[in-house]
Short mmCIF file of C-alpha atoms in Angstrom, two decimals:
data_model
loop_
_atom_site.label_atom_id
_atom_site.label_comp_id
_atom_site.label_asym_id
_atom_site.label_seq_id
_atom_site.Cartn_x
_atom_site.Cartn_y
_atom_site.Cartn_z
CA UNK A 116 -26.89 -4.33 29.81
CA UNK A 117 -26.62 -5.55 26.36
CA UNK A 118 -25.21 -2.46 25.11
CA UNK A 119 -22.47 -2.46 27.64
CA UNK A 120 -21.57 -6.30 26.78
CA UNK A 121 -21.67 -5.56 22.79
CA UNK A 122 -19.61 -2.56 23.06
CA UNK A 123 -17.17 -4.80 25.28
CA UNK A 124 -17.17 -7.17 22.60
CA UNK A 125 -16.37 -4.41 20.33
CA UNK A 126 -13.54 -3.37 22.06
CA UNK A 127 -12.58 -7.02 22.26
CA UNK A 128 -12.49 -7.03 18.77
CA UNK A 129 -10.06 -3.79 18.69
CA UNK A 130 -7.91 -5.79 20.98
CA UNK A 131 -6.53 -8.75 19.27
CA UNK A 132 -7.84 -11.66 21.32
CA UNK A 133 -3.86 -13.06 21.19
CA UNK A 134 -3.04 -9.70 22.40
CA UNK A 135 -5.46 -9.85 25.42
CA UNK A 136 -4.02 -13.80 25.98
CA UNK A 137 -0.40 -12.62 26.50
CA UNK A 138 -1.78 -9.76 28.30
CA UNK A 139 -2.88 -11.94 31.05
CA UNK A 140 0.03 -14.44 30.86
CA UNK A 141 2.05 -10.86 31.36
CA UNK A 142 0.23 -9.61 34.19
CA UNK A 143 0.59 -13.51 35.74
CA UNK A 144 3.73 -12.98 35.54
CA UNK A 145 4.11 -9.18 36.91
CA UNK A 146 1.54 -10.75 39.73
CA UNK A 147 4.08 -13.31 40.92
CA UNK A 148 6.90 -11.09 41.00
CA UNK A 149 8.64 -11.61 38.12
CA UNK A 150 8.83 -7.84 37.28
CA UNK A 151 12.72 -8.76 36.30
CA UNK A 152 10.80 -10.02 32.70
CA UNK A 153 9.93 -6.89 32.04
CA UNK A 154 11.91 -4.14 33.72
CA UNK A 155 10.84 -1.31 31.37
CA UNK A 156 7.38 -1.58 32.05
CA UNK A 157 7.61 -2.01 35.11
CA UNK A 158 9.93 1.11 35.73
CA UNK A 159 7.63 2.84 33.57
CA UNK A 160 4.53 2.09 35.49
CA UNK A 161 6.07 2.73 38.87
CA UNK A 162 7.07 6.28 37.61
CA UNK A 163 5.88 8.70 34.60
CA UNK A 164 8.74 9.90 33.23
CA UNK A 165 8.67 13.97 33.40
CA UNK A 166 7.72 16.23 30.92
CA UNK A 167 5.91 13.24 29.10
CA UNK A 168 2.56 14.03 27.26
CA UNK A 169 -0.34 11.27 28.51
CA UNK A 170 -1.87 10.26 24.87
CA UNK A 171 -0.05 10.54 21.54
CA UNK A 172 -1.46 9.68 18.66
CA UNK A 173 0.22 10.48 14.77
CA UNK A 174 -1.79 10.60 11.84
CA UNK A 175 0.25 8.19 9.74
CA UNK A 176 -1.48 6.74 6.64
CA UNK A 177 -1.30 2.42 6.82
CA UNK A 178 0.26 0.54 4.42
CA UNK A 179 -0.16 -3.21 4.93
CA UNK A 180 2.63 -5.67 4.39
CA UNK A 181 2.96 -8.34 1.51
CA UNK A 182 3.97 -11.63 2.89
CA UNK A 183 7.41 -11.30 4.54
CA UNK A 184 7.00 -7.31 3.76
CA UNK A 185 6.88 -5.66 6.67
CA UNK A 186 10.59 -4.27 6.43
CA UNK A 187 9.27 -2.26 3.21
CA UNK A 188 5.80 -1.40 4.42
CA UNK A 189 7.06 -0.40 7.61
CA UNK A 190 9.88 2.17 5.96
CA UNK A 191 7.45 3.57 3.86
CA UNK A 192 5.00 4.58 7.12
CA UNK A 193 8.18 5.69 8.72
CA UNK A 194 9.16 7.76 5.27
CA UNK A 195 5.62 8.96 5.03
CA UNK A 196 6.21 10.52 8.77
CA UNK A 197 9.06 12.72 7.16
CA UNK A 198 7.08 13.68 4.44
CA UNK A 199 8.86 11.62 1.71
CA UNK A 200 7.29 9.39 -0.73
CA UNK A 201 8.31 6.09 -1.97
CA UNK A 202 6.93 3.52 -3.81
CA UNK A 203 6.91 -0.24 -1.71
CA UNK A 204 8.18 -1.61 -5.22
CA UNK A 205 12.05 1.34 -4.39
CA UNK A 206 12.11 0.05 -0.91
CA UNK A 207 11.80 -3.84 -1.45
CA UNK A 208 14.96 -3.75 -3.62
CA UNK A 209 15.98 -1.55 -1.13
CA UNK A 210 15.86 -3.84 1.60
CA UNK A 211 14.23 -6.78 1.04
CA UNK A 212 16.39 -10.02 1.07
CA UNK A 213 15.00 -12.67 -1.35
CA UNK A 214 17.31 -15.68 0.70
CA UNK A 215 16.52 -14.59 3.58
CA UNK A 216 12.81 -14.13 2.88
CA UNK A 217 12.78 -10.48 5.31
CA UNK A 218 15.06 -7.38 5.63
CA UNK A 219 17.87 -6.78 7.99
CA UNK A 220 18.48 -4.04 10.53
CA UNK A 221 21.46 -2.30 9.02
CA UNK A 222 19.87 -2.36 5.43
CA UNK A 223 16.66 -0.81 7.47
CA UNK A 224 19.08 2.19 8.71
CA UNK A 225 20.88 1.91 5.46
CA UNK A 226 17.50 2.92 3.24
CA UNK A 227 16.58 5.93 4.69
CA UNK A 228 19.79 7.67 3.81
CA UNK A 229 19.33 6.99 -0.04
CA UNK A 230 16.08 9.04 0.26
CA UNK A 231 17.25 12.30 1.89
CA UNK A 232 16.85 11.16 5.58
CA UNK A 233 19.43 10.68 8.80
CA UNK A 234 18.02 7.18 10.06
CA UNK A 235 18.83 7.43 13.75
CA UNK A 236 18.80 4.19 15.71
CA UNK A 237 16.83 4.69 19.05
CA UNK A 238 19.06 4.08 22.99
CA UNK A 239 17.28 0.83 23.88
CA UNK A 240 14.44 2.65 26.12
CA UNK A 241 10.71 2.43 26.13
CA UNK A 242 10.72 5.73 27.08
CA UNK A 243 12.52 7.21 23.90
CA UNK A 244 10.01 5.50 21.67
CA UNK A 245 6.98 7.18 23.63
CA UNK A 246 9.13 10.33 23.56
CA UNK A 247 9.59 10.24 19.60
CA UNK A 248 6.15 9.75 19.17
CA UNK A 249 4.98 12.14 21.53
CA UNK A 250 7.65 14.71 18.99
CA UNK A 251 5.36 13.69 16.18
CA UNK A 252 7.83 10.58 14.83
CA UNK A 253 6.54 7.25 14.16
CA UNK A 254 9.21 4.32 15.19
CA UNK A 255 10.00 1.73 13.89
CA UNK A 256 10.43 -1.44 16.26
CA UNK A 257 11.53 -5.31 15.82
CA UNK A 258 9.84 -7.33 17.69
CA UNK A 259 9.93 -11.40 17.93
CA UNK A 260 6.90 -13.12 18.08
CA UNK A 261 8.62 -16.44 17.92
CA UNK A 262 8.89 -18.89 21.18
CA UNK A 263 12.36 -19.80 22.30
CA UNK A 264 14.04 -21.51 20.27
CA UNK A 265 12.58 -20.37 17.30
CA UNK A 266 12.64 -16.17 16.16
CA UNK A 267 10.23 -14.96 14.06
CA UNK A 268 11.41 -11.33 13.73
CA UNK A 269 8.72 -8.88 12.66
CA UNK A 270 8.97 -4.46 11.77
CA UNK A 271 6.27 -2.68 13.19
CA UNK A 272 5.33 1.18 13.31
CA UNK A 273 4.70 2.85 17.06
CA UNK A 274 2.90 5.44 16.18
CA UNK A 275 1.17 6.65 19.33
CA UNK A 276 0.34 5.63 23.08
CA UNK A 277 -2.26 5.60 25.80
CA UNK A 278 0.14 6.18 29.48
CA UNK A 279 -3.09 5.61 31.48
CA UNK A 280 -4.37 2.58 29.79
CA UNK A 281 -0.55 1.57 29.49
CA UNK A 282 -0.98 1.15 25.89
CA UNK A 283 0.96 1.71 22.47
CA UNK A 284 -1.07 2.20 19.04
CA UNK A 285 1.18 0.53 16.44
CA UNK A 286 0.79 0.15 12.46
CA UNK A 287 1.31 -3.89 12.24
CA UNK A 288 1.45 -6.45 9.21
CA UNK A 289 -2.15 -6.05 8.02
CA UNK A 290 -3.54 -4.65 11.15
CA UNK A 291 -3.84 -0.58 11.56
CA UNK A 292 -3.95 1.49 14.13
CA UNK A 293 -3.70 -1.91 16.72
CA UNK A 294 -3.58 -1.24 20.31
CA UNK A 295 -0.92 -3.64 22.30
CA UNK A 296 -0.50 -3.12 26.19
CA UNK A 297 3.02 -1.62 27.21
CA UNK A 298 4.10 -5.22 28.85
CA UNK A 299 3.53 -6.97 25.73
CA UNK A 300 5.20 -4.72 23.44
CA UNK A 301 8.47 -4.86 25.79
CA UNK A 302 8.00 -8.64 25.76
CA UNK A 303 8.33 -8.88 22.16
CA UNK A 304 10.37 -6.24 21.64
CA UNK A 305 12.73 -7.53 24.13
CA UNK A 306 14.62 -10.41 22.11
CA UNK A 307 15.82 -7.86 19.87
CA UNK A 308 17.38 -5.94 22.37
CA UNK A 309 15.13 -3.21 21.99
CA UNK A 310 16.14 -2.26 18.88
CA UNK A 311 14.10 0.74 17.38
CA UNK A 312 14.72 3.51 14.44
CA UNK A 313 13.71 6.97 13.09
CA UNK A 314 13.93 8.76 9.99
CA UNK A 315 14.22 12.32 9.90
CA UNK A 316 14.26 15.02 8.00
CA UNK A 317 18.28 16.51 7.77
CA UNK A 318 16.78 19.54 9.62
CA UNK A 319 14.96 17.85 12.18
CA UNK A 320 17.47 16.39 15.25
CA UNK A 321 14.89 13.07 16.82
CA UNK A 322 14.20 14.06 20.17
CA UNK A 323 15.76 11.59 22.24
CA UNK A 324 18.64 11.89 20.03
CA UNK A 325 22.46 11.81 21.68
CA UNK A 326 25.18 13.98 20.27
CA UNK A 327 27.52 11.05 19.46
CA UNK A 328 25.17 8.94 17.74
CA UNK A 329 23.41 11.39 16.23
CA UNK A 330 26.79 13.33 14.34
CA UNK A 331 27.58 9.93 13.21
CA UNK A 332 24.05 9.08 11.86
CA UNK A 333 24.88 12.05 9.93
CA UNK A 334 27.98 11.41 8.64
CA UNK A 335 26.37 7.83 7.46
CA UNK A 336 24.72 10.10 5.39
CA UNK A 337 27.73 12.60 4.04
CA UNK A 338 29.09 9.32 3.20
CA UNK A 339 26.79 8.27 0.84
CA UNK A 340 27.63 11.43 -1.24
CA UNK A 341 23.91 13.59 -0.24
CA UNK A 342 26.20 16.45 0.46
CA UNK A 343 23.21 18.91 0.92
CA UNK A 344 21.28 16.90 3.31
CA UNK A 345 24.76 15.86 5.25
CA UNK A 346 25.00 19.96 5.06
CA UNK A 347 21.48 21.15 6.65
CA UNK A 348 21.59 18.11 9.40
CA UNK A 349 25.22 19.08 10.73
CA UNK A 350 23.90 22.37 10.73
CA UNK A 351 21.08 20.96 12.55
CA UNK A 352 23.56 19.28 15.42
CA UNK A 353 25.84 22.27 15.51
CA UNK A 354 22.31 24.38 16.67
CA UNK A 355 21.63 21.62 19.73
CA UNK A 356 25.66 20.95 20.14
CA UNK A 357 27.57 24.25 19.24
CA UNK A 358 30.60 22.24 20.41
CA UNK A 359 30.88 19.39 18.91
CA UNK A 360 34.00 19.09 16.63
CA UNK A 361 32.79 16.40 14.49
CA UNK A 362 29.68 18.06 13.35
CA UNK A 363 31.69 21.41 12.53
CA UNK A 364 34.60 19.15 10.63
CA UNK A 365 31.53 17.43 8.60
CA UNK A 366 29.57 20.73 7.72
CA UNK A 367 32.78 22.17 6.67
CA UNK A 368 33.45 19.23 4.19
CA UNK A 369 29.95 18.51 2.86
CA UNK A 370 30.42 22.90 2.28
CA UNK A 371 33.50 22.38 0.51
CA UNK A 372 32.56 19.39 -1.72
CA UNK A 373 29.32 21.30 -2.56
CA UNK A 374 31.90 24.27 -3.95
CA UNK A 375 31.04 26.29 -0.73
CA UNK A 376 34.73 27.37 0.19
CA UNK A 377 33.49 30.66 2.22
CA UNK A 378 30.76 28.58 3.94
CA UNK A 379 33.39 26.10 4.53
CA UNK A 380 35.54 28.81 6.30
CA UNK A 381 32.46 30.01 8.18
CA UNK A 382 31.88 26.61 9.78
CA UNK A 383 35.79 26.29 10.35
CA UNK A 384 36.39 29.67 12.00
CA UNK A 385 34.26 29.74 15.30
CA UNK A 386 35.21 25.98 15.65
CA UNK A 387 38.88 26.71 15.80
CA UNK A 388 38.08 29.36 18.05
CA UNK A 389 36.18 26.62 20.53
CA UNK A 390 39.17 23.99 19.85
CA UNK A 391 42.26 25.15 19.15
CA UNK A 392 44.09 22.02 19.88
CA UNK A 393 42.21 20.21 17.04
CA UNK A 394 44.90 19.30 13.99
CA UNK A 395 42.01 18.30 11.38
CA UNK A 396 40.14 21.58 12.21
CA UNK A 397 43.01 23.90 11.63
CA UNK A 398 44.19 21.51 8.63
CA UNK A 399 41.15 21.85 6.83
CA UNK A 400 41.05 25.58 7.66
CA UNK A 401 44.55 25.65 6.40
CA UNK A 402 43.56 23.80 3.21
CA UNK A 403 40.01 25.97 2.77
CA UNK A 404 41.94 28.59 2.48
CA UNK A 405 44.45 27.73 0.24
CA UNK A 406 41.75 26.58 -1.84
CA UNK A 407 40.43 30.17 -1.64
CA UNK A 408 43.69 31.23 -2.97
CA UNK A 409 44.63 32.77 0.52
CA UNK A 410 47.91 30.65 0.73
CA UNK A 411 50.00 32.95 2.95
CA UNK A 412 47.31 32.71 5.74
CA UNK A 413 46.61 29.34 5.26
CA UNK A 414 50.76 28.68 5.82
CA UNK A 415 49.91 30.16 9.46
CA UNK A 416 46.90 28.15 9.94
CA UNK A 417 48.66 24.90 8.90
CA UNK A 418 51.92 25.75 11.04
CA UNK A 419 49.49 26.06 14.33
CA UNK A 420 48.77 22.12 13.07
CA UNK A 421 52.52 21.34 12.57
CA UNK A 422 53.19 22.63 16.10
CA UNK A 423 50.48 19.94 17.66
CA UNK A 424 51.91 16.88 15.93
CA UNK A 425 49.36 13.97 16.81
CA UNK A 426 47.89 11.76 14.90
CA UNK A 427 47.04 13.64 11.89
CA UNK A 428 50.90 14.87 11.58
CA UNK A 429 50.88 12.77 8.78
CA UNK A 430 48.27 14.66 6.42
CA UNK A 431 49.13 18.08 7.93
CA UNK A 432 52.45 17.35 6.08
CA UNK A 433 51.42 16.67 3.22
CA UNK A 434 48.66 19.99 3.14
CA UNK A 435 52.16 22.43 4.21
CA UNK A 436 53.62 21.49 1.31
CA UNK A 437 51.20 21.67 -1.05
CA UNK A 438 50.50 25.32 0.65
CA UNK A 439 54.10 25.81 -0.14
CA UNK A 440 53.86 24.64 -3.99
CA UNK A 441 51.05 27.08 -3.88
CA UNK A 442 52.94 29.64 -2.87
CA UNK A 443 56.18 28.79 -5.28
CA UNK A 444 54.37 29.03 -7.80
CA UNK A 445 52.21 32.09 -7.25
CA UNK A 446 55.91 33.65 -6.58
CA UNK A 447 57.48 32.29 -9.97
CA UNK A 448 54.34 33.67 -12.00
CA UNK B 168 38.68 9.84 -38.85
CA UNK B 169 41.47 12.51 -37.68
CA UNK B 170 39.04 15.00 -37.00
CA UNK B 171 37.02 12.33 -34.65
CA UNK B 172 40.19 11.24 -33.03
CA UNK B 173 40.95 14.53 -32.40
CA UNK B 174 37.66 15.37 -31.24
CA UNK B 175 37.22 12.62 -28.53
CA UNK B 176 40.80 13.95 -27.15
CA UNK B 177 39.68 17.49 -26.86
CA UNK B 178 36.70 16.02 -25.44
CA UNK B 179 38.93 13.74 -23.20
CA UNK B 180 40.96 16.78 -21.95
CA UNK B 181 38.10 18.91 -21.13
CA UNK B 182 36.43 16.32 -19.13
CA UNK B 183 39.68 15.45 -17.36
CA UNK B 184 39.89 19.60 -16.86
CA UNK B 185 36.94 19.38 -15.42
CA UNK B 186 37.43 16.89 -13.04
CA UNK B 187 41.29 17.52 -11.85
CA UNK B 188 40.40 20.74 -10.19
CA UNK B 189 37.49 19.32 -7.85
CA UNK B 190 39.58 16.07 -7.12
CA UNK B 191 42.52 18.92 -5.87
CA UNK B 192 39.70 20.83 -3.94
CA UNK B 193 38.65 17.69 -1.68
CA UNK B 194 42.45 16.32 -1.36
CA UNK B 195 43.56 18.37 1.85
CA UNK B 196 40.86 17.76 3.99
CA UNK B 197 40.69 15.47 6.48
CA UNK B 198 37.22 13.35 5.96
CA UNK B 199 34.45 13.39 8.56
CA UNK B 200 34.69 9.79 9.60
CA UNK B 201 38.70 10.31 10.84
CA UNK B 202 37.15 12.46 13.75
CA UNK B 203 36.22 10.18 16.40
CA UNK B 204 33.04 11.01 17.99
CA UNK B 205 32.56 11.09 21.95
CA UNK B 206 29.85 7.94 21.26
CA UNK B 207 32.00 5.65 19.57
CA UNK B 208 35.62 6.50 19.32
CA UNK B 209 36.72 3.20 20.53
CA UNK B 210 33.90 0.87 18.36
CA UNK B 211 35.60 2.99 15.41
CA UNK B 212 38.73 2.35 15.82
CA UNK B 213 37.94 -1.49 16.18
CA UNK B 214 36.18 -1.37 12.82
CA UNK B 215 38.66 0.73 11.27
CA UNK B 216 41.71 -1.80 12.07
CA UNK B 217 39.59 -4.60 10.51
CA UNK B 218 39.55 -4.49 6.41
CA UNK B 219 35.73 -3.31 5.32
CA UNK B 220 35.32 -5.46 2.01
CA UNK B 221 31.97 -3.67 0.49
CA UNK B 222 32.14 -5.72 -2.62
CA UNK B 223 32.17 -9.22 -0.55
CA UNK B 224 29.31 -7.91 1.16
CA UNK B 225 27.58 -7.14 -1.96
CA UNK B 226 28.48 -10.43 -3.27
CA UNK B 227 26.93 -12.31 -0.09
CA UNK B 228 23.71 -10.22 -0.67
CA UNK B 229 23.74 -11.28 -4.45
CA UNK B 230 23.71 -14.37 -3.27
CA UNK B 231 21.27 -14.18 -1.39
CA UNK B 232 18.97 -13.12 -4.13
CA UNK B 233 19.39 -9.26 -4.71
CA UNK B 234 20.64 -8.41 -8.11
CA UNK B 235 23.78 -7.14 -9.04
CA UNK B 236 23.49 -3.29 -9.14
CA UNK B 237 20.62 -3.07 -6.52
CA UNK B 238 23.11 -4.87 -3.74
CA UNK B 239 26.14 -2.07 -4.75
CA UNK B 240 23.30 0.79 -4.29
CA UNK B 241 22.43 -0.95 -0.74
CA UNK B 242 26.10 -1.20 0.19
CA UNK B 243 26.89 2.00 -1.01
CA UNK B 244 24.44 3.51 1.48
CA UNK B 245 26.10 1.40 4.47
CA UNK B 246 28.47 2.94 7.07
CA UNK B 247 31.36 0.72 7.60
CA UNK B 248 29.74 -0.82 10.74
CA UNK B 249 27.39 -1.67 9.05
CA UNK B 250 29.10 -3.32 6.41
CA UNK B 251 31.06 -5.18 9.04
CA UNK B 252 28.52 -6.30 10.93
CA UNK B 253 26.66 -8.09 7.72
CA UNK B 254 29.73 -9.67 6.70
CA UNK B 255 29.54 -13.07 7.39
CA UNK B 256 26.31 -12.80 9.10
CA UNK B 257 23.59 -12.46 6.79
CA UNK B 258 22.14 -16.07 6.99
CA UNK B 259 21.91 -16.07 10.77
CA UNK B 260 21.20 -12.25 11.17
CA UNK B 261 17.34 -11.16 12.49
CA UNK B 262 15.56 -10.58 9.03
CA UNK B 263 11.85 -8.70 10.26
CA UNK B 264 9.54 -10.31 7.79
CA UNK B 265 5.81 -11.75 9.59
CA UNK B 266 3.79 -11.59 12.44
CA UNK B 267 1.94 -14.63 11.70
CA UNK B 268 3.61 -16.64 14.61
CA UNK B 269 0.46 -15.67 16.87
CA UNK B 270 0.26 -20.07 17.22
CA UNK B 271 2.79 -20.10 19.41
CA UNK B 272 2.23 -16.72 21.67
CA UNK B 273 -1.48 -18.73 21.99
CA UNK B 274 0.32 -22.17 22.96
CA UNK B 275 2.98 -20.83 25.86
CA UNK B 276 0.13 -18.07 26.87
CA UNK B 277 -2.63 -21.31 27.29
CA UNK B 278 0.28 -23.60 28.89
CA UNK B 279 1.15 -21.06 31.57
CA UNK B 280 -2.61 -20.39 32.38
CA UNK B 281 -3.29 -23.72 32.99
CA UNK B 282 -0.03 -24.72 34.77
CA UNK B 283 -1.48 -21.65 37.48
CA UNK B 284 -4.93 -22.68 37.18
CA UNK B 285 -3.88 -26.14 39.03
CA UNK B 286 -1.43 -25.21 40.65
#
């Protein structure tokens, strides 16, 4: 008997005692039918979703916050689950904001990019999160702990879950490995509208990733001049979405800026093939290849373009006659 | 002093030989960000008809207490929503710092417990 109560106490200890508190003022309020509070949880409770593992839990080494650290403390967890290293000292002049005594969302997304990574940001379901994790991807989530009307906005790291127990394991402030019921995560993850990240490796695609979102998490990163990881996660996208223009238009251009022109026509070619109504496809075809000194076929590339108009009628112009100059000159040599 | 002044122009020339043909290689193609994507080809072209001022951004997050070079680097690594969506915002945007709020949580979660207790 004493055994049993000191192991309960034990586990009482795992269990933050605030934790257990709005535990029971959650399942009040599930009890007396207020299951509009927390929809997710409910939804998830009512059904599992398919395909879903039952425990999940990631072996990713805790780093406690400073005071007001958590954006930093939680990147580096998330960084450390993509097998990149940083130092807390890079990411809080990465993202910390002295004013504003915390770190933003978009400098959250923004950080990942300037170490290799495509930060994705998560559809606002409690079922993607479980499903990252289950991949092997801690997430990051903001939650509010604060009490209408004040927000106190807080990063922590899911990094695993419990479906019978309806329980996540999350990397918190200074406490590791803390279990939280389901119902209370969604309750203070809520206010933030459920907003939740990833960071993953260019060659990795996150698992509950969309094909929109996900080619323009990528091209977040092109942008920021990492041609070789904007290179291998296109390539990454274009093996899940064969079809999708945008990806093939962005692996063709980080290719090109990297010096690649025949990889560049590689990407181009079977895209055309799939789209042939698309002017910046066959204008950048057109333009590969009168970078590759093939100006007479590039001149029937680019016409194809001429022929659709569009919005791009503009540029495609301007690429004919340079293929024309091209071709002058080659002539007057 | 002719031989350095002629110097730094050879040097000039070959650096600017250097750098004409890759800025002719990239002009031609049409960038990445003018395909829309099937997610958010309206969103885009909101954003897109609005100006994107980086540098006031950076400014705002100077102010705010980043340094100088660090807030370029963090802008730099923005996407123009992103940008957008700062501007302006930053003193009234969520900024994740502590958990230490558990006072309250305790507060509302004892208040509600008692108000069902008597009830």
């Amino acid at each position: 008997m004493i055994s049993r109560s000191r192991a309960s106490v034990r586990r009482a200890a795992g269990v933050t005692g605030v934790c257990r508190l709005a535990g029971v003022f959650l399942a009040l309020l599930l009890l007396s039918g207020c299951s509009m509070m927390l929809p997710q949880t409910t939804a998830l409770q009512d059904s599992k979703p398919q395909q879903l593992p039952d425990l999940a839990k990631l072996d990713v080494p805790f780093v406690p916050q400073d005071e007001n650290m958590c954006g930093p403390a939680a990147l580096k967890m998330a960084l450390a689950g993509a097998k990149v290293d940083a130092t807390l000292d890079e990411l809080k002049r990465q993202v910390f904001l002295p004013g504003r005594q915390g770190s933003l969302q978009a400098e959250m997304l923004a950080a990942p990019r300037r170490h290799g990574l495509v930060s994705y940001q998560l559809a606002p379901r409690l079922e993607d999160v479980l499903r990252e994790v289950a991949a092997g991807t801690p997430v990051i989530v903001l939650q509010d702990y604060g009490v209408w009307p004040v927000s106190v906005w807080h990063y922590a790291v899911v990094i695993g879950y419990d479906y019978a127990r309806h329980e996540v394991i999350l990397h918190s402030g200074l406490k590791a490995g803390m279990r939280m019921p389901i119902a209370v995560l969604e309750y203070l993850w809520k206010q933030s509208d459920y907003w939740a990240m990833v960071a993953e490796p260019p060659q990795r695609v996150p698992a509950t990733a969309s094909e929109g979102a996900y080619v323009d998490a990528v091209a977040a990163v092109e942008r920021t001049g990492d041609l070789a990881a904007a290179r291998a996660a296109y390539g990454a996208a274009l093996e899940r979405w064969p079809g999708d223009v945008k990806a093939s238009v962005g692996l063709a251009n980080a290719l090109h800026g990297l010096g690649d022109l025949k990889g560049a026509e590689a990407a181009l070619r079977p895209a055309v093939e799939r789209h042939p109504d698309s002017a910046i496809l066959l204008n950048n075809l057109a333009q590969t290849l009168s970078d590759l000194n093939r100006n007479a076929e590039a001149l029937t590339v680019i016409d194809r373009a001429t022929a659709l108009g569009g919005d791009f009628a503009d540029a495609v112009q301007d690429t004919r006659r340079h293929i024309q100059e091209r071709l002058r000159a080659a002539a007057a040599r | 002093m002719k031989t350095t002044l002629m110097r730094l122009i050879g040097r000039l020339l070959i650096v600017s030989m250097l750098a004409l043909p890759f800025q002719t290689v990239q002009a031609g193609m049409i960038g990445t960000d003018q395909v829309a994507s099937s997610a958010t080809a309206q969103a885009q072209r909101a954003t897109l008809a609005r100006t994107i001022d980086r540098p006031d951004v950076a400014s705002q997050l100077q102010a705010l207490g980043v340094d100088a070079n660090a807030a370029k680097e963090r802008v730099a690594a923005m996407t123009d929503a992103e940008v957008q969506s700062l501007a302006n915002n930053l003193s009234t945007m969520p900024a994740g710092a502590n958990s230490t709020a558990w006072g309250w949580a305790i507060v509302i979660a004892l208040v509600i417990w008692a108000w069902y207790s008597y009830k």
